[in-house]
């Protein structure tokens, strides 16, 4: 596992380049909110962060947690995320007493930049070592991935998505390496991968289990492997229970008391929030039922076809100029049209290369790896497009699955020869440059506006 994080000599320039870009992106975001987000002391951090930060549907909850230990994300879905943020809160809380300066933005940027750099390297290694692409092709496709609109945003916003992306890419590389070498994932490796992937986002644990199944086959059912699954799941459940009782129960009671005080002071408190709450309910669509906790997160009314065209394969890759980076829970419509047919042509090209590459990949030398990735993609589509979880802002989940797109496209590039391969290279290169300029300029203009 230590070798996994060692940066090789031939990767140094890639790591430095990626580091500089991701630091610049995070610096840009910090610059946008610097005056308010670095205020320290006994302040209303909910108002400072939540009401000020608006970048697509991403949340600034980690900033709040590292500032005053208030938990506003669902720890049942992210059982290890609070534990990751706790040490940074302790340091920040200690130094804030003396400096009255909030360093949460810097701590979060450190986490995001670290995760993004290693996600970059793991994707490059997967393309070069496992798909057997030339170095320059592997680099091009890696940059291609990070040119996608909501992947680029994931490398700078204070949310868990960059961490998930890094852990999932590590899982892809480790499992793919085992497949190529004809070896098996060991129980300790499985336990570590499952603990961290599921710990940051529970559903990512399903992908780790699929990776184990595709790598180890029938040997997955050995007692040692079953133990490697049960132990991390039990640990995560214990951590979540401790966090819930130590922090969330008390916080929920404090929130109820505060709301009661606000309602006594302001008789129109509920009335003032009714309009926004009604808007959010319309945006979220209707669930299967509200009586079962899990089914409350479903959505059976939002149009699937338009979601796939405008959001899943649209906003994920190519940002919309209209309603740029607005939050669907605040003011953005669920569906936004592009203002030029060029964007739809680019979307079709990206999807065509992905689908054809997936077809060839599932029949090529890396077919076990590609079938594993296809199962991951199918799981995400079942969850978001089928079940409807987060379908109204499905693009913010890009970091959980969009890396499959350049890997599949890499399989297509590896399969082609001669002029066809050269033509595909030019197509990918032009798309990459255009996406970087287009998405990058829109993000920069949004963050640099007054």
Coordinates of C-alpha atoms in Angstrom, one line a residue:
X1 CA 0.0 0.0 0.0
X2 CA 2.9 2.4 0.6
X3 CA 4.1 1.9 -3.0
X4 CA 0.7 3.0 -4.1
X5 CA 1.4 6.6 -2.9
X6 CA 5.0 6.8 -4.0
X7 CA 5.3 9.2 -6.9
X8 CA 7.7 7.7 -9.5
X9 CA 10.4 9.6 -11.4
X10 CA 8.4 9.6 -14.7
X11 CA 5.4 11.0 -12.8
X12 CA 7.1 13.9 -11.1
X13 CA 6.3 16.4 -13.8
X14 CA 2.7 15.2 -14.0
X15 CA 2.3 15.5 -10.2
X16 CA 3.9 19.0 -10.1
X17 CA 1.7 20.2 -13.0
X18 CA -1.5 18.8 -11.5
X19 CA -0.5 20.3 -8.1
X20 CA -0.1 23.8 -9.5
X21 CA -3.4 23.7 -11.4
X22 CA -5.4 22.4 -8.4
X23 CA -3.7 24.9 -6.0
X24 CA -4.6 27.7 -8.5
X25 CA -8.2 26.5 -8.7
X26 CA -8.6 26.4 -4.9
X27 CA -6.8 29.7 -4.5
X28 CA -9.4 31.2 -7.0
X29 CA -12.3 29.9 -4.9
X30 CA -10.7 31.2 -1.6
X31 CA -10.1 34.6 -3.2
X32 CA -13.8 34.8 -4.2
X33 CA -14.9 34.4 -0.6
X34 CA -11.8 35.4 1.4
X35 CA -13.2 38.5 3.3
X36 CA -16.1 36.6 4.8
X37 CA -14.7 33.0 5.0
X38 CA -11.6 33.9 7.1
X39 CA -13.5 35.7 9.8
X40 CA -12.9 34.0 13.1
X41 CA -14.3 34.1 16.6
X42 CA -17.8 33.3 18.1
X43 CA -19.7 34.0 14.9
X44 CA -22.7 32.6 13.0
X45 CA -20.8 30.3 10.7
X46 CA -24.0 28.9 9.2
X47 CA -24.9 32.4 7.9
X48 CA -21.3 33.1 6.8
X49 CA -20.8 29.9 4.8
X50 CA -24.2 28.5 3.8
X51 CA -25.8 31.7 2.8
X52 CA -22.8 33.0 1.0
X53 CA -21.4 30.0 -0.8
X54 CA -23.2 29.2 -4.1
X55 CA -21.4 27.0 -6.5
X56 CA -23.8 24.7 -8.4
X57 CA -25.3 22.3 -5.8
X58 CA -22.1 21.8 -3.8
X59 CA -22.2 22.4 0.0
X60 CA -19.9 24.3 2.3
X61 CA -20.8 22.1 5.3
X62 CA -17.2 21.0 5.8
X63 CA -16.2 24.7 6.4
X64 CA -18.9 25.0 9.1
X65 CA -17.8 21.8 10.8
X66 CA -14.1 22.9 10.8
X67 CA -15.2 26.2 12.3
X68 CA -17.6 25.4 15.1
X69 CA -18.2 21.6 14.9
X70 CA -21.8 21.9 13.7
X71 CA -22.7 18.9 11.5
X72 CA -25.1 19.7 8.6
X73 CA -24.4 16.7 6.3
X74 CA -26.0 13.3 6.8
X75 CA -23.4 11.2 8.7
X76 CA -25.3 8.0 8.0
X77 CA -24.3 8.4 4.3
X78 CA -20.8 9.7 5.2
X79 CA -19.8 7.9 8.4
X80 CA -16.1 8.7 8.2
X81 CA -16.3 12.2 6.9
X82 CA -16.8 13.9 10.3
X83 CA -13.9 11.9 11.7
X84 CA -11.7 13.2 8.9
X85 CA -12.7 16.8 9.7
X86 CA -12.4 16.6 13.5
X87 CA -8.5 17.0 13.7
X88 CA -8.8 20.1 11.5
X89 CA -11.5 21.5 13.7
X90 CA -9.4 21.0 16.8
X91 CA -6.4 22.8 15.3
X92 CA -8.6 25.6 13.8
X93 CA -10.5 26.1 17.1
X94 CA -7.3 26.3 19.1
X95 CA -5.6 28.8 16.8
X96 CA -8.7 30.9 16.3
X97 CA -8.8 31.8 20.0
X98 CA -5.5 33.7 19.5
X99 CA -5.7 34.9 15.9
X100 CA -9.5 35.4 15.3
X101 CA -8.7 34.1 11.9
X102 CA -10.6 31.1 10.4
X103 CA -8.3 28.7 8.6
X104 CA -11.0 26.2 7.5
X105 CA -10.7 27.2 3.9
X106 CA -7.0 26.3 3.9
X107 CA -7.5 23.0 5.6
X108 CA -10.2 22.0 3.2
X109 CA -8.1 23.1 0.2
X110 CA -5.3 20.9 1.5
X111 CA -7.6 17.9 1.6
X112 CA -9.1 18.6 -1.9
X113 CA -5.7 19.3 -3.6
X114 CA -4.2 16.1 -2.1
X115 CA -7.2 14.0 -3.3
X116 CA -7.2 15.6 -6.7
X117 CA -3.5 15.1 -7.4
X118 CA -3.6 11.4 -6.5
X119 CA -6.9 10.9 -8.5
X120 CA -5.0 12.4 -11.4
X121 CA -2.0 10.0 -10.9
X122 CA -4.2 6.9 -10.4
X123 CA -6.2 7.6 -13.6
X124 CA -3.0 8.2 -15.5
X125 CA -1.5 4.9 -14.2
X126 CA -4.8 3.0 -15.1
X127 CA -4.7 4.3 -18.7
X128 CA -1.0 3.7 -19.1
X129 CA -0.4 0.5 -17.2
X130 CA -3.7 -1.3 -17.4
X131 CA -5.2 -0.1 -20.7
X132 CA -1.6 -0.1 -22.2
X133 CA -1.8 3.3 -23.8
X134 CA 1.2 5.3 -24.7
X135 CA 2.3 7.9 -22.1
X136 CA 1.2 10.9 -24.2
X137 CA -2.2 9.3 -24.9
X138 CA -2.7 8.5 -21.2
X139 CA -1.8 12.1 -20.2
X140 CA -4.2 13.5 -22.8
X141 CA -7.1 11.3 -21.6
X142 CA -6.3 12.2 -18.0
X143 CA -6.5 15.9 -18.8
X144 CA -9.6 15.2 -20.9
X145 CA -11.3 13.9 -17.7
X146 CA -10.4 16.9 -15.6
X147 CA -11.7 19.2 -18.3
X148 CA -15.2 18.0 -17.6
X149 CA -17.2 20.9 -16.0
X150 CA -18.3 19.2 -12.8
X151 CA -15.1 17.2 -12.4
X152 CA -13.2 20.4 -12.6
X153 CA -15.5 21.9 -9.9
X154 CA -15.0 18.9 -7.7
X155 CA -11.3 19.6 -7.4
X156 CA -12.0 23.0 -5.8
X157 CA -15.3 23.0 -3.9
X158 CA -15.5 22.1 -0.1
X159 CA -17.4 18.9 -0.5
X160 CA -16.6 15.2 -0.3
X161 CA -16.6 14.4 -4.0
X162 CA -12.8 14.9 -4.7
X163 CA -12.1 12.5 -1.8
X164 CA -14.5 9.9 -3.2
X165 CA -12.9 10.3 -6.6
X166 CA -9.4 9.7 -5.2
X167 CA -10.5 6.6 -3.3
X168 CA -12.5 5.2 -6.2
X169 CA -9.6 5.8 -8.6
X170 CA -7.3 4.1 -6.1
X171 CA -9.7 1.1 -6.0
X172 CA -9.8 0.9 -9.8
X173 CA -6.0 0.9 -10.0
X174 CA -5.4 -1.6 -7.2
X175 CA -8.1 -4.0 -8.5
X176 CA -7.0 -3.6 -12.1
X177 CA -3.4 -4.2 -11.2
X178 CA -4.4 -7.4 -9.5
X179 CA -6.4 -8.5 -12.6
X180 CA -3.5 -7.8 -14.9
X181 CA -1.0 -9.6 -12.7
X182 CA -3.3 -12.6 -12.2
X183 CA -3.3 -12.2 -8.4
X184 CA -6.0 -11.7 -5.8
X185 CA -6.9 -8.9 -3.5
X186 CA -5.8 -9.8 0.0
X187 CA -8.3 -9.5 3.0
X188 CA -6.3 -6.6 4.5
X189 CA -6.4 -4.7 1.2
X190 CA -10.1 -5.3 0.9
X191 CA -10.8 -4.2 4.5
X192 CA -8.8 -0.9 4.0
X193 CA -10.4 0.0 0.7
X194 CA -13.9 -0.8 1.9
X195 CA -13.4 1.1 5.2
X196 CA -12.3 4.3 3.4
X197 CA -14.5 4.2 0.3
X198 CA -17.7 3.4 2.2
X199 CA -16.6 5.7 5.0
X200 CA -16.6 8.8 2.8
X201 CA -19.7 7.7 0.9
X202 CA -21.6 4.6 1.8
X203 CA -22.7 3.8 -1.8
X204 CA -19.0 3.7 -2.8
X205 CA -18.7 0.7 -0.7
X206 CA -20.9 -1.2 -3.1
X207 CA -18.4 -0.4 -5.9
X208 CA -15.5 -1.7 -3.7
X209 CA -17.4 -5.0 -3.2
X210 CA -18.0 -5.2 -6.9
X211 CA -14.3 -4.7 -7.5
X212 CA -13.5 -7.6 -5.1
X213 CA -16.0 -9.8 -6.8
X214 CA -14.6 -9.2 -10.3
X215 CA -11.0 -9.5 -9.0
X216 CA -11.3 -12.6 -6.8
X217 CA -14.3 -14.3 -8.3
X218 CA -15.5 -17.3 -6.3
X219 CA -12.7 -16.9 -3.8
X220 CA -14.6 -13.8 -2.5
X221 CA -16.8 -16.2 -0.5
X222 CA -13.8 -17.4 1.7
X223 CA -14.2 -16.8 5.4
X224 CA -11.2 -14.5 5.5
X225 CA -12.7 -12.3 2.8
X226 CA -16.1 -12.2 4.5
X227 CA -14.4 -11.1 7.7
X228 CA -12.6 -8.4 5.7
X229 CA -16.0 -7.1 4.8
X230 CA -17.8 -7.5 8.2
X231 CA -15.0 -5.8 10.3
X232 CA -14.8 -2.5 8.4
X233 CA -18.6 -2.3 8.1
X234 CA -18.9 -2.9 11.9
X235 CA -16.3 -0.3 12.6
X236 CA -18.0 2.3 10.4
X237 CA -21.3 1.6 12.1
X238 CA -19.7 2.0 15.5
X239 CA -18.0 5.3 14.4
X240 CA -21.3 6.6 13.1
X241 CA -23.2 5.7 16.3
X242 CA -20.6 7.5 18.4
X243 CA -20.7 10.6 16.2
X244 CA -24.5 10.6 16.1
X245 CA -24.8 10.4 19.9
X246 CA -21.9 12.7 20.7
X247 CA -22.7 15.5 18.3
X248 CA -25.9 15.2 16.2
X249 CA -28.4 14.4 19.0
X250 CA -27.3 17.4 21.1
X251 CA -27.2 19.6 18.0
X252 CA -30.7 18.6 16.9
X253 CA -32.0 19.5 20.4
X254 CA -30.2 22.9 20.2
X255 CA -31.7 23.6 16.8
X256 CA -35.2 22.9 18.0
X257 CA -34.7 25.3 20.9
X258 CA -33.4 28.0 18.6
X259 CA -36.3 27.5 16.2
X260 CA -38.8 27.8 19.1
X261 CA -37.1 31.1 20.2
X262 CA -37.2 32.4 16.6
X263 CA -40.9 31.5 16.2
X264 CA -41.8 33.3 19.5
X265 CA -39.9 36.4 18.3
X266 CA -41.2 36.3 14.8
X267 CA -44.8 35.1 14.3
X268 CA -44.3 35.0 10.5
X269 CA -41.2 32.7 10.8
X270 CA -42.9 29.7 9.1
X271 CA -44.7 31.8 6.6
X272 CA -41.5 33.5 5.4
X273 CA -39.9 30.0 4.7
X274 CA -43.0 28.5 3.1
X275 CA -42.4 29.8 -0.4
X276 CA -38.8 28.5 -0.5
X277 CA -39.8 25.2 1.0
X278 CA -42.6 24.7 -1.6
X279 CA -40.0 25.6 -4.4
X280 CA -37.6 22.9 -3.1
X281 CA -40.3 20.3 -3.0
X282 CA -41.2 21.0 -6.6
X283 CA -37.6 20.8 -7.6
X284 CA -37.0 17.5 -5.8
X285 CA -39.9 15.7 -7.4
X286 CA -42.2 13.2 -5.7
X287 CA -40.8 10.2 -3.9
X288 CA -42.2 6.7 -4.0
X289 CA -43.4 7.2 -0.4
X290 CA -42.5 9.5 2.5
X291 CA -43.2 6.8 5.1
X292 CA -40.0 4.8 4.5
X293 CA -36.8 6.7 5.2
X294 CA -34.7 5.4 2.3
X295 CA -37.6 5.8 -0.2
X296 CA -37.9 9.5 0.7
X297 CA -34.7 10.1 -1.3
X298 CA -36.4 8.7 -4.5
X299 CA -37.9 10.8 -7.3
X300 CA -40.4 9.2 -9.6
X301 CA -41.7 12.4 -11.4
X302 CA -38.6 14.1 -12.9
X303 CA -38.3 13.5 -16.6
X304 CA -35.6 10.9 -17.2
X305 CA -34.8 11.6 -20.9
X306 CA -34.4 15.3 -20.3
X307 CA -32.3 14.6 -17.2
X308 CA -29.9 12.4 -19.3
X309 CA -29.5 14.9 -22.1
X310 CA -29.4 18.2 -20.2
X311 CA -27.8 17.1 -16.9
X312 CA -26.2 13.6 -16.8
X313 CA -24.4 13.9 -20.2
X314 CA -24.8 17.7 -20.5
X315 CA -24.0 19.8 -17.4
X316 CA -21.7 17.0 -16.1
X317 CA -19.3 17.6 -19.1
X318 CA -20.2 21.0 -20.4
X319 CA -21.4 23.9 -18.2
X320 CA -24.5 25.9 -19.2
X321 CA -23.9 29.6 -19.6
X322 CA -27.5 30.3 -18.7
X323 CA -28.1 30.0 -14.9
X324 CA -24.3 29.4 -14.6
X325 CA -23.5 27.4 -11.4
X326 CA -26.8 28.2 -9.8
X327 CA -28.1 25.8 -7.2
X328 CA -31.2 23.8 -8.1
X329 CA -32.3 24.1 -4.4
X330 CA -32.2 27.9 -4.6
X331 CA -33.0 29.4 -8.0
X332 CA -31.7 27.2 -10.9
X333 CA -34.4 25.4 -13.0
X334 CA -33.9 21.6 -13.1
X335 CA -33.4 21.7 -16.9
X336 CA -31.5 24.4 -18.8
X337 CA -30.9 24.4 -22.6
X338 CA -27.6 25.2 -24.3
X339 CA -27.4 28.4 -26.3
X340 CA -25.6 26.8 -29.2
X341 CA -25.9 23.5 -31.2
X342 CA -22.0 23.2 -30.8
X343 CA -22.5 22.1 -27.2
X344 CA -24.9 19.3 -28.2
X345 CA -22.5 18.1 -30.9
X346 CA -19.7 18.0 -28.3
X347 CA -22.0 16.1 -25.9
X348 CA -22.8 13.5 -28.6
X349 CA -19.1 13.0 -29.4
X350 CA -18.2 12.4 -25.8
X351 CA -21.0 9.9 -25.3
X352 CA -20.3 8.1 -28.6
X353 CA -16.6 7.7 -27.8
X354 CA -17.6 6.5 -24.3
X355 CA -20.2 3.9 -25.5
X356 CA -18.2 2.5 -28.4
X357 CA -15.1 2.4 -26.1
X358 CA -17.0 0.5 -23.5
X359 CA -18.2 -2.0 -26.1
X360 CA -14.7 -2.7 -27.3
X361 CA -13.2 -2.6 -23.8
X362 CA -15.6 -5.3 -22.5
X363 CA -14.3 -7.5 -25.3
X364 CA -10.6 -6.7 -25.2
X365 CA -7.6 -7.6 -23.1
X366 CA -8.8 -5.5 -20.2
X367 CA -12.4 -6.9 -20.3
X368 CA -12.5 -7.9 -16.6
X369 CA -11.6 -4.4 -15.6
X370 CA -14.1 -2.8 -18.0
X371 CA -16.9 -5.1 -17.0
X372 CA -16.2 -4.1 -13.4
X373 CA -16.4 -0.4 -14.4
X374 CA -19.5 -1.1 -16.4
X375 CA -21.1 -2.6 -13.3
X376 CA -20.1 0.6 -11.4
X377 CA -21.7 2.8 -14.0
X378 CA -24.8 0.6 -14.1
X379 CA -25.1 0.9 -10.3
X380 CA -24.9 4.7 -10.4
X381 CA -27.4 4.9 -13.2
X382 CA -29.8 2.6 -11.3
X383 CA -29.4 4.8 -8.2
X384 CA -29.7 8.2 -9.9
X385 CA -31.7 7.7 -13.1
X386 CA -33.8 4.7 -12.0
X387 CA -34.4 5.3 -8.3
X388 CA -34.1 9.1 -8.7
X389 CA -31.7 9.8 -5.9
X390 CA -30.3 13.3 -6.7
X391 CA -31.6 13.2 -10.2
X392 CA -32.4 16.9 -10.2
X393 CA -28.7 17.7 -9.7
X394 CA -27.1 14.5 -10.9
X395 CA -24.2 16.4 -12.4
X396 CA -22.7 17.1 -9.0
X397 CA -22.1 13.3 -8.7
X398 CA -19.8 13.4 -11.7
X399 CA -16.7 12.6 -9.7
X400 CA -18.2 9.2 -8.7
X401 CA -18.5 7.8 -12.2
X402 CA -17.2 10.1 -15.0
X403 CA -13.6 8.7 -14.9
X404 CA -15.1 5.6 -16.6
X405 CA -15.5 7.9 -19.7
X406 CA -11.8 8.5 -20.5
X407 CA -11.0 4.9 -19.6
X408 CA -13.5 3.5 -22.1
X409 CA -12.4 6.1 -24.6
X410 CA -8.8 4.8 -24.0
X411 CA -9.9 1.3 -24.8
X412 CA -11.3 2.6 -28.2
X413 CA -8.0 4.4 -28.9
X414 CA -6.0 1.3 -28.0
X415 CA -8.2 -0.8 -30.4
X416 CA -7.8 1.6 -33.4
X417 CA -4.8 1.8 -35.7
X418 CA -3.5 4.1 -38.4
X419 CA -5.6 7.0 -39.6
X420 CA -8.6 6.1 -37.4
X421 CA -6.4 6.2 -34.3
X422 CA -4.9 9.5 -35.4
X423 CA -8.3 11.0 -36.1
X424 CA -9.6 9.9 -32.7
X425 CA -6.5 11.5 -31.0
X426 CA -7.2 14.8 -32.8
X427 CA -10.9 14.6 -31.8
X428 CA -10.0 14.0 -28.1
X429 CA -7.3 16.7 -28.1
X430 CA -9.6 19.3 -29.7
X431 CA -12.4 18.4 -27.2
X432 CA -10.0 18.6 -24.3
X433 CA -8.7 22.1 -25.3
X434 CA -12.2 23.4 -25.9
X435 CA -13.6 22.0 -22.7
X436 CA -10.7 23.4 -20.6
X437 CA -11.1 26.8 -22.1
X438 CA -14.9 26.9 -22.1
X439 CA -15.5 25.4 -18.6
X440 CA -12.4 27.0 -17.1
X441 CA -13.3 30.5 -18.4
X442 CA -16.9 30.2 -17.1
X443 CA -15.7 29.0 -13.7
X444 CA -13.2 31.8 -13.5
X445 CA -15.7 34.5 -14.6
X446 CA -18.2 33.3 -12.0
X447 CA -15.6 33.3 -9.1
X448 CA -14.0 36.6 -10.2
X449 CA -17.2 38.6 -10.5
X450 CA -17.9 41.3 -8.0

